[in-house]
mmCIF file of C-alpha atoms and ligand atoms in Angstrom:
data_model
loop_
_atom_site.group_PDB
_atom_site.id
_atom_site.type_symbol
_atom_site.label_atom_id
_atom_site.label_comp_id
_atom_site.label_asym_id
_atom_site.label_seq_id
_atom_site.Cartn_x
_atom_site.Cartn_y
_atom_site.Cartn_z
ATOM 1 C CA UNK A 1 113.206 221.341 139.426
ATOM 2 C CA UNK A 2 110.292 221.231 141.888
ATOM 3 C CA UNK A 3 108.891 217.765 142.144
ATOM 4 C CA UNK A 4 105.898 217.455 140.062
ATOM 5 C CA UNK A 5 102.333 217.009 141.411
ATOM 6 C CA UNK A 6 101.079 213.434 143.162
ATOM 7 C CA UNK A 7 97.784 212.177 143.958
ATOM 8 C CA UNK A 8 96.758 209.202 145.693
ATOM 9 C CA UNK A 9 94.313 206.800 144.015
ATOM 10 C CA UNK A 10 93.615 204.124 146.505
ATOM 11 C CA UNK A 11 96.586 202.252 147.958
ATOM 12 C CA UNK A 12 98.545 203.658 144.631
ATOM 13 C CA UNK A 13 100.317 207.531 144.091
ATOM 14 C CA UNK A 14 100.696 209.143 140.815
ATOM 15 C CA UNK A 15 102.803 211.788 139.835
ATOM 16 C CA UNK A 16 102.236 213.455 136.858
ATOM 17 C CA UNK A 17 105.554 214.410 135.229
ATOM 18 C CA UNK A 18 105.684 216.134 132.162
ATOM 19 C CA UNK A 19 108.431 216.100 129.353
ATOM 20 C CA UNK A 20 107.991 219.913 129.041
ATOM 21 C CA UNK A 21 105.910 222.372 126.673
ATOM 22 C CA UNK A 22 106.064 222.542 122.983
ATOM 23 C CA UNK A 23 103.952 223.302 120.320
ATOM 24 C CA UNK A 24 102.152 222.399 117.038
ATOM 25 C CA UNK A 25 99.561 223.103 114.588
ATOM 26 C CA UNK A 26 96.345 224.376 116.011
ATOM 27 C CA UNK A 27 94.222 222.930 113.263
ATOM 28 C CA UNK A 28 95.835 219.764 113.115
ATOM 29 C CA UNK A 29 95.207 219.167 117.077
ATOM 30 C CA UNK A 30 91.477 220.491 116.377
ATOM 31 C CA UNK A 31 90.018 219.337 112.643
ATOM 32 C CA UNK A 32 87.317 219.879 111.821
ATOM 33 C CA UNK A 33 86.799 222.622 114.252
ATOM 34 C CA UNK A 34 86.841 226.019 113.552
ATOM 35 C CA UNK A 35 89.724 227.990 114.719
ATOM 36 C CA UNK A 36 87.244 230.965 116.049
ATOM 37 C CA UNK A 37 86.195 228.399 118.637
ATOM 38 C CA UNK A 38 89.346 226.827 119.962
ATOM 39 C CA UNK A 39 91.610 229.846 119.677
ATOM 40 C CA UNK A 40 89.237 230.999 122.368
ATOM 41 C CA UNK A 41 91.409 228.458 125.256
ATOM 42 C CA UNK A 42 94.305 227.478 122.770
ATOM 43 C CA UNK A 43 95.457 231.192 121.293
ATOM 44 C CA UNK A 44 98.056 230.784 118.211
ATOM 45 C CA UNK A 45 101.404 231.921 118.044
ATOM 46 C CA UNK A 46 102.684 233.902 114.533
ATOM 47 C CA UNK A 47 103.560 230.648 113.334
ATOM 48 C CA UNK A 48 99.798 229.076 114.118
ATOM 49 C CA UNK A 49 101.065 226.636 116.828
ATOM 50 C CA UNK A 50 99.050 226.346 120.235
ATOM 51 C CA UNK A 51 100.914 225.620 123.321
ATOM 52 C CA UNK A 52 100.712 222.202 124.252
ATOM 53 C CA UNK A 53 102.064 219.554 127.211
ATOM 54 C CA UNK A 54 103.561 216.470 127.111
ATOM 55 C CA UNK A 55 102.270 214.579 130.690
ATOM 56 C CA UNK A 56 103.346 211.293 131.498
ATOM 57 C CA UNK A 57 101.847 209.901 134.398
ATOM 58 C CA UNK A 58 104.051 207.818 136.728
ATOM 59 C CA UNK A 59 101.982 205.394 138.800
ATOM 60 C CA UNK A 60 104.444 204.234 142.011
ATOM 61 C CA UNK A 61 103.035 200.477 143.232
ATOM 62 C CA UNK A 62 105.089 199.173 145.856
ATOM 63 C CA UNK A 63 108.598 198.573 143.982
ATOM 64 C CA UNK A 64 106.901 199.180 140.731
ATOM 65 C CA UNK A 65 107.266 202.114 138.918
ATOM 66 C CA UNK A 66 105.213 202.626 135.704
ATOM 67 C CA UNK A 67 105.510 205.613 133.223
ATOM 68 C CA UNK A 68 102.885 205.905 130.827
ATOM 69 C CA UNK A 69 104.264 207.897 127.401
ATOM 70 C CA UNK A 70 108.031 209.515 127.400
ATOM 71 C CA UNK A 71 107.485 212.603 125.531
ATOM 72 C CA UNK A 72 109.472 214.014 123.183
ATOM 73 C CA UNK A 73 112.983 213.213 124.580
ATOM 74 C CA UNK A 74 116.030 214.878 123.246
ATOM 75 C CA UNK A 75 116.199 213.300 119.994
ATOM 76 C CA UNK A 76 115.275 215.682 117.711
ATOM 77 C CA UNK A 77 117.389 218.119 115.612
ATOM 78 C CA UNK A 78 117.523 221.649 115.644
ATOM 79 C CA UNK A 79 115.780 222.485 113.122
ATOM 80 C CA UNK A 80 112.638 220.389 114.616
ATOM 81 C CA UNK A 81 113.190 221.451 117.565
ATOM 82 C CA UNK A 82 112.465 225.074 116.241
ATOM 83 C CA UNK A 83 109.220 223.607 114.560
ATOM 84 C CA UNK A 84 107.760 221.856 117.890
ATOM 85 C CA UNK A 85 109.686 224.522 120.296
ATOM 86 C CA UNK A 86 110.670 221.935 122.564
ATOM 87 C CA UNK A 87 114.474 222.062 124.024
ATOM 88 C CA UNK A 88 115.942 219.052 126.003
ATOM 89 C CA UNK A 89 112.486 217.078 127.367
ATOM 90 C CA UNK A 90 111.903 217.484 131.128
ATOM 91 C CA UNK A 91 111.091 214.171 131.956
ATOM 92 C CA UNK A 92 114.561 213.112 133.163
ATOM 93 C CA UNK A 93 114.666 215.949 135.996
ATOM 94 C CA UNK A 94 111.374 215.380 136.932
ATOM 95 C CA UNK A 95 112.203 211.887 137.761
ATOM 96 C CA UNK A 96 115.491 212.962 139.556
ATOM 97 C CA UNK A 97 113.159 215.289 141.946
ATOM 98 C CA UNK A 98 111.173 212.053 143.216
ATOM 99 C CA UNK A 99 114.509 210.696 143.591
ATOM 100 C CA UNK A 100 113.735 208.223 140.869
ATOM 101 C CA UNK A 101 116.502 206.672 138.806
ATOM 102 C CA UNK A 102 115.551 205.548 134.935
ATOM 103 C CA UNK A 103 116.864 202.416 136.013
ATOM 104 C CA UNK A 104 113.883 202.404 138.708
ATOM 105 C CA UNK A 105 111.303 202.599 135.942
ATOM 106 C CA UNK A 106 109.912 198.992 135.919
ATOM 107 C CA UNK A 107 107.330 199.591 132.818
ATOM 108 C CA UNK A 108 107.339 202.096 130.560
ATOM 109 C CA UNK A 109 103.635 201.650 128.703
ATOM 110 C CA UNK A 110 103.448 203.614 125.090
ATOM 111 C CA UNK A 111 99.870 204.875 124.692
ATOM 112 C CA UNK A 112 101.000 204.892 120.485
ATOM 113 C CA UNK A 113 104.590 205.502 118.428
ATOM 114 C CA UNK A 114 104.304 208.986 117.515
ATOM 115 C CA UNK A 115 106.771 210.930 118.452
ATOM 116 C CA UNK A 116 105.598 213.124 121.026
ATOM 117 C CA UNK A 117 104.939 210.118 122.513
ATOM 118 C CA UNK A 118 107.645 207.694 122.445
ATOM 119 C CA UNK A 119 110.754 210.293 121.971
ATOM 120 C CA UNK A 120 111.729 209.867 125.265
ATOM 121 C CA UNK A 121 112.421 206.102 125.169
ATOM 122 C CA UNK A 122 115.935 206.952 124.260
ATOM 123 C CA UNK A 123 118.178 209.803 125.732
ATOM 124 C CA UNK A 124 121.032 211.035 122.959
ATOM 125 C CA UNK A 125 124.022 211.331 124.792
ATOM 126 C CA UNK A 126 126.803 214.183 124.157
ATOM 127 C CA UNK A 127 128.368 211.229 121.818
ATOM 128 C CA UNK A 128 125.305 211.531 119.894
ATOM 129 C CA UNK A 129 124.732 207.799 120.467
ATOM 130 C CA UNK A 130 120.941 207.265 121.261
ATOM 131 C CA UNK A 131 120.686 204.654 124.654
ATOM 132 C CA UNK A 132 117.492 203.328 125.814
ATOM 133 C CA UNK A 133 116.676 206.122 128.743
ATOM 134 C CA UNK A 134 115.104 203.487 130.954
ATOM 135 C CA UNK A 135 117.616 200.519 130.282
ATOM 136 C CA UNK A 136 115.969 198.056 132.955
ATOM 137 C CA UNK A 137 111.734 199.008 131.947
ATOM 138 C CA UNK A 138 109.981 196.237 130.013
ATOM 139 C CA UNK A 139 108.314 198.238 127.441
ATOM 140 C CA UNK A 140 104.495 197.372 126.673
ATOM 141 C CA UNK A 141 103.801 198.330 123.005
ATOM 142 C CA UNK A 142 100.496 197.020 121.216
ATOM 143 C CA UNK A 143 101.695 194.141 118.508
ATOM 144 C CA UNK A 144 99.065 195.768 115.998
ATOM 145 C CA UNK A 145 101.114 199.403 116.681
ATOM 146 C CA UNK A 146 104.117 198.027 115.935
ATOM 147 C CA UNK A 147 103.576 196.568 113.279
ATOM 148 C CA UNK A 148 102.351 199.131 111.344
ATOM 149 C CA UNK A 149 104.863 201.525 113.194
ATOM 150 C CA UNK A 150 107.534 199.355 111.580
ATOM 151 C CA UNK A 151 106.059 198.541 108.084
ATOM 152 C CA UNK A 152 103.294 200.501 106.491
ATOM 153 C CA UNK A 153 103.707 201.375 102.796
ATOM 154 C CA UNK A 154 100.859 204.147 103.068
ATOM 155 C CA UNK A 155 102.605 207.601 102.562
ATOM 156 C CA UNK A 156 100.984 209.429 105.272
ATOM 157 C CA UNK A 157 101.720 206.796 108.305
ATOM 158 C CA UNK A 158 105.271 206.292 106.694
ATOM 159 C CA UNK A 159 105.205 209.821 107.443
ATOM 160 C CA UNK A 160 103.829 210.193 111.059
ATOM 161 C CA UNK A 161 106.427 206.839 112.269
ATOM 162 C CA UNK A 162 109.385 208.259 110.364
ATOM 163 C CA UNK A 163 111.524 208.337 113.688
ATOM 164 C CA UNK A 164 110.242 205.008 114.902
ATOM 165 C CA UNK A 165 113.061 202.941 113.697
ATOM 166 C CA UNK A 166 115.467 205.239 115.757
ATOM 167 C CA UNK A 167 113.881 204.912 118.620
ATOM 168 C CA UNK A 168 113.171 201.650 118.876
ATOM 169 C CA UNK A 169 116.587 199.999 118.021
ATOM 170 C CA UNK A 170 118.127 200.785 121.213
ATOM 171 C CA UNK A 171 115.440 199.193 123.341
ATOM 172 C CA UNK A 172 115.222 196.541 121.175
ATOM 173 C CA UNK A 173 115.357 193.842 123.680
ATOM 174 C CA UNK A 174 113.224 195.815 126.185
ATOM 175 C CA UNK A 175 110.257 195.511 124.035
ATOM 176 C CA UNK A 176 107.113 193.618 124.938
ATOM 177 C CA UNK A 177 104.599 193.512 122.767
ATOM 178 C CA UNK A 178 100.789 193.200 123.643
ATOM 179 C CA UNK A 179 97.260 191.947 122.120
ATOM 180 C CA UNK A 180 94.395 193.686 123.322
ATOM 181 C CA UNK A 181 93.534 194.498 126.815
ATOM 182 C CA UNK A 182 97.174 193.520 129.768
ATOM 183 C CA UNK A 183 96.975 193.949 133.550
ATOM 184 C CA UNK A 184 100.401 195.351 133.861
ATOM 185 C CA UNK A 185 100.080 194.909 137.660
ATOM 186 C CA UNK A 186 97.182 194.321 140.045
ATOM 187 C CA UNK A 187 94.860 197.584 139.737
ATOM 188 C CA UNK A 188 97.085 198.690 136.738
ATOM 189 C CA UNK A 189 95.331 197.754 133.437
ATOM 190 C CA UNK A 190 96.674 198.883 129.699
ATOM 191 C CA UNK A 191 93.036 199.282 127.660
ATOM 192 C CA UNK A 192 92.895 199.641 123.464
ATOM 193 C CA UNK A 193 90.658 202.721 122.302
ATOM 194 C CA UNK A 194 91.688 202.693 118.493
ATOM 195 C CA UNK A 195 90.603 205.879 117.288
ATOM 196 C CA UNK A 196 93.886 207.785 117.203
ATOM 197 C CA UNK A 197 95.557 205.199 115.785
ATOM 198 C CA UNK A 198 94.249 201.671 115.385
ATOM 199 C CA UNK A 199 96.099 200.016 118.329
ATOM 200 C CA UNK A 200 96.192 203.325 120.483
ATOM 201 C CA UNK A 201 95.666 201.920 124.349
ATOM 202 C CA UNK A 202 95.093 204.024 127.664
ATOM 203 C CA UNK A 203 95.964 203.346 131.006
ATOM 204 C CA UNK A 204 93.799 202.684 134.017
ATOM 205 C CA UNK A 205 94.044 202.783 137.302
ATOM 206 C CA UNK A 206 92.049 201.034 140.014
ATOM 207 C CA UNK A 207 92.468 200.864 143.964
ATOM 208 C CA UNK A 208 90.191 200.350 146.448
ATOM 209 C CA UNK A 209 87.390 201.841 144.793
ATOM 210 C CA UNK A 210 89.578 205.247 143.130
ATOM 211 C CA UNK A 211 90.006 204.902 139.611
ATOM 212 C CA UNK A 212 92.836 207.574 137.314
ATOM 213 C CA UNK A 213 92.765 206.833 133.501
ATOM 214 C CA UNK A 214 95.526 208.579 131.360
ATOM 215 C CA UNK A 215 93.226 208.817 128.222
ATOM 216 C CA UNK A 216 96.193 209.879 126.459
ATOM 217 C CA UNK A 217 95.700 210.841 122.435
ATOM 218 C CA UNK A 218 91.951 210.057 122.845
ATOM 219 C CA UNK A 219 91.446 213.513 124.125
ATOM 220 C CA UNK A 220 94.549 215.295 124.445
ATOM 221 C CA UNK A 221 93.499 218.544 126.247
ATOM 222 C CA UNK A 222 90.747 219.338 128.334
ATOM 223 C CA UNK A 223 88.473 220.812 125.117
ATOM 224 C CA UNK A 224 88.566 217.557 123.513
ATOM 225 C CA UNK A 225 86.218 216.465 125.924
ATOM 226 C CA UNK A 226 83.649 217.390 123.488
ATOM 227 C CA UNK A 227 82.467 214.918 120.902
ATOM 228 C CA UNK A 228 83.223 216.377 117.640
ATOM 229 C CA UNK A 229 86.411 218.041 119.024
ATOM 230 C CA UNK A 230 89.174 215.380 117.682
ATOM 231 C CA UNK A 231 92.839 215.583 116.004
ATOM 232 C CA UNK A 232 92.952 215.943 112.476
ATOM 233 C CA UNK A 233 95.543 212.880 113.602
ATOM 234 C CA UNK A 234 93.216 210.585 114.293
ATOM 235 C CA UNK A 235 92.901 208.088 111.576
ATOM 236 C CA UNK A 236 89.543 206.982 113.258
ATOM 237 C CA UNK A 237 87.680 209.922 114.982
ATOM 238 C CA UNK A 238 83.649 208.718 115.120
ATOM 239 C CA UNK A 239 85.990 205.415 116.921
ATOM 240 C CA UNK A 240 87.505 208.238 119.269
ATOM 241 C CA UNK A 241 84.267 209.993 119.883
ATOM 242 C CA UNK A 242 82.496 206.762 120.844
ATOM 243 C CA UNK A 243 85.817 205.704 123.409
ATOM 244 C CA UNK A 244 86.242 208.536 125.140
ATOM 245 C CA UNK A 245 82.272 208.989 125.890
ATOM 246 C CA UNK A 246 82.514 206.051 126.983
ATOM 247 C CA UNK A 247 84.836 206.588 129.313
ATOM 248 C CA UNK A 248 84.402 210.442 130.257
ATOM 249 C CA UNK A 249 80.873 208.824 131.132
ATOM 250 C CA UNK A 250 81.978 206.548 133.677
ATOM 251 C CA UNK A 251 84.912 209.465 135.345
ATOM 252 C CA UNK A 252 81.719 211.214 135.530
ATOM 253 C CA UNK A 253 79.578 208.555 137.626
ATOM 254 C CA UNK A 254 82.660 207.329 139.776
ATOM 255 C CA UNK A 255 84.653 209.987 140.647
ATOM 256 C CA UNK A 256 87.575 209.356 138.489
ATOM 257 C CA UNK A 257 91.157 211.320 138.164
ATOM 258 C CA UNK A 258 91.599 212.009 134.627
ATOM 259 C CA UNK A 259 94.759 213.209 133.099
ATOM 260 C CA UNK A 260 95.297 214.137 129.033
ATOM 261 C CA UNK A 261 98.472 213.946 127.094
ATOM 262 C CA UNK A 262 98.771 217.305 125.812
ATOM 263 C CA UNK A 263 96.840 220.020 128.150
ATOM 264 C CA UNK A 264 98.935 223.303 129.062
ATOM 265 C CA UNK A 265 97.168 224.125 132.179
ATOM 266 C CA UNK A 266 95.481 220.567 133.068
ATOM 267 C CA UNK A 267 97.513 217.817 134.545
ATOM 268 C CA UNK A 268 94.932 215.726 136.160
ATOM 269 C CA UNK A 269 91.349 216.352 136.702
ATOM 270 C CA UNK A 270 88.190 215.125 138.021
ATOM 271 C CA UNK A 271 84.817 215.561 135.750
ATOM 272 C CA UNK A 272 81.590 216.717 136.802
ATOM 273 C CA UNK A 273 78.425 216.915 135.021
ATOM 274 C CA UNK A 274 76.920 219.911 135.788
ATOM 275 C CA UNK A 275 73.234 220.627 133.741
ATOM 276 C CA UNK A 276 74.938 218.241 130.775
ATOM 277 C CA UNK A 277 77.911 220.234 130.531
ATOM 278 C CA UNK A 278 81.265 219.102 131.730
ATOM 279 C CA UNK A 279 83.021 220.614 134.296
ATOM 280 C CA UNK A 280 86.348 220.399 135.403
ATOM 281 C CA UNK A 281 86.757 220.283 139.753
ATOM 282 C CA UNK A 282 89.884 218.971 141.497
ATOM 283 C CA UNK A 283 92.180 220.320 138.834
ATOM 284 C CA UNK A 284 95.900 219.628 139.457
ATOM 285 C CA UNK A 285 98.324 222.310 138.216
ATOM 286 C CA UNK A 286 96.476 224.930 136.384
ATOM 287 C CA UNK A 287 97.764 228.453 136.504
ATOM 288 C CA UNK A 288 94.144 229.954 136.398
ATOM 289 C CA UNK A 289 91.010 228.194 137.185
ATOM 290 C CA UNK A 290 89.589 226.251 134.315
ATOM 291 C CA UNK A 291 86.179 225.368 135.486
ATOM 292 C CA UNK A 292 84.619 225.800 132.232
ATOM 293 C CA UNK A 293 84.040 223.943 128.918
ATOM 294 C CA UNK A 294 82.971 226.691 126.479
HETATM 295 ZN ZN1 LIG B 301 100.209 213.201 120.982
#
């Protein structure tokens, strides 16, 4: 595997790995959207899945090394693996080509549990055993996440955490829990939204006046930039509209990297505001030019 794209923000680099492509529902990654309008950038397969991403930033501090999401991992059988077309999860030889080890991996911070999201915390092996994949990372969770990750009796978040207690009982004693906003290290900050989920936090990155946020589930690809444009997911969306204008607003007026979890052709952008329209400039990895938000 080629080694994935870096930037420099500051004194800090960033690589933004990915845990491969897969795919899911258009309408549940779009609401209350009409499908005429986002099968314009996100065309559906026979099965009505849109292909999706599944980037995890890795921000490199000195001996630090903190990945932000896992992915999907290798957990899952084959039957869902036919359902979310996803194979093995990349993430693994995308570390190997930065000559990372997992047992380099200092943090690993989980923007939420779901499972595109936290799969990758644990690697099955050929046994079939799951291990923690990054056995020496202290892994920053929110406490409010867990919590209701571990132990909600509502049917529909029973349903959406229904692999949580498999992958969190091999890391078990790598888990750290957090309240609320955490400096993970200097310039490195963990922020909560809410809006996807109640506890869902993002990532920021400051260094010598560069900022990168990994905005994560608040606005997965590039066309949920725009306010009504939210996950069926989200249990909060007017709370996800209000966060992520908040902070698209200030990558606007200083300059920031961006990057989204789920994008196919976005890994990391900047954002522009061009006549009170975003635009897209810098982009990293795109196969075509995306300069557009239709
Ligand atoms: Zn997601």
């Amino acid at each position: 595997m080629e080694a994935p794209p870096q930037i420099n923000v500051g004194a800090l680099t960033i690589a933004l790995l990915t845990d491969g492509f897969w795919r899911n529902d258009g309408g549940c990654m779009f609401g209350v959207v009409p499908r005429e309008l986002w099968q314009r950038n996100h065309p559906a397969d026979e099965h009505n899945r849109i292909r999706l991403n599944l980037t995890c930033p890795l921000i490199i501090k000195g001996k630090d090394a903190i990945l932000v999401d896992t992915g999907i991992g290798n957990r899952l059988s084959a039957v869902e693996r036919q359902i979310f077309a996803h194979g093995e999860g990349w993430l693994p030889d995308a570390l190997a080509a930065l000559k990372i080890e997992p047992g380099d991996v200092t943090y690993v911070v989980l923007s939420h549990l779901h499972f595109d999201h936290c799969g990758g915390i644990v690697r099955r092996r050929p046994s079939g055993r799951l291990e923690a994949a990054f056995p020496r990372a202290r892994h920053l969770i929110q406490r409010g996440e867990l919590e209701v990750a571990r132990g909600s009796r509502n049917e529909r978040l029973r349903a959406a955490y229904r692999h949580v207690a498999e992958c969190l009982e091999p890391i078990a004693g790598l888990i750290e829990p957090i309240v609320g906003t955490r400096e993970i290290v200097p310039g490195v900050k963990a922020l909560v939204t809410g809006g996807h989920t109640t506890d869902h936090q993002i990532v920021l990155v400051q260094s010598n006046g560069q900022h990168f946020a990994h905005l994560a589930d608040i606005v997965p690809t590039r066309s949920h930039m725009k306010g009504p444009w939210n996950q069926a997911y989200d249990l909060d969306p007017l709370r996800t509209m209000e966060e992520k204008a908040g902070y698209l607003n200030r990558a606007i007026e200083q300059r920031w990297w961006v990057s989204f979890a789920h994008d196919d052709r976005v890994l990391a952008t900047r954002v522009n505001n061009d006549r009170g329209k975003m635009v897209l400039s810098d982009i990293v990895d795109c196969r075509e030019p995306v300069a557009e938000i239709e």
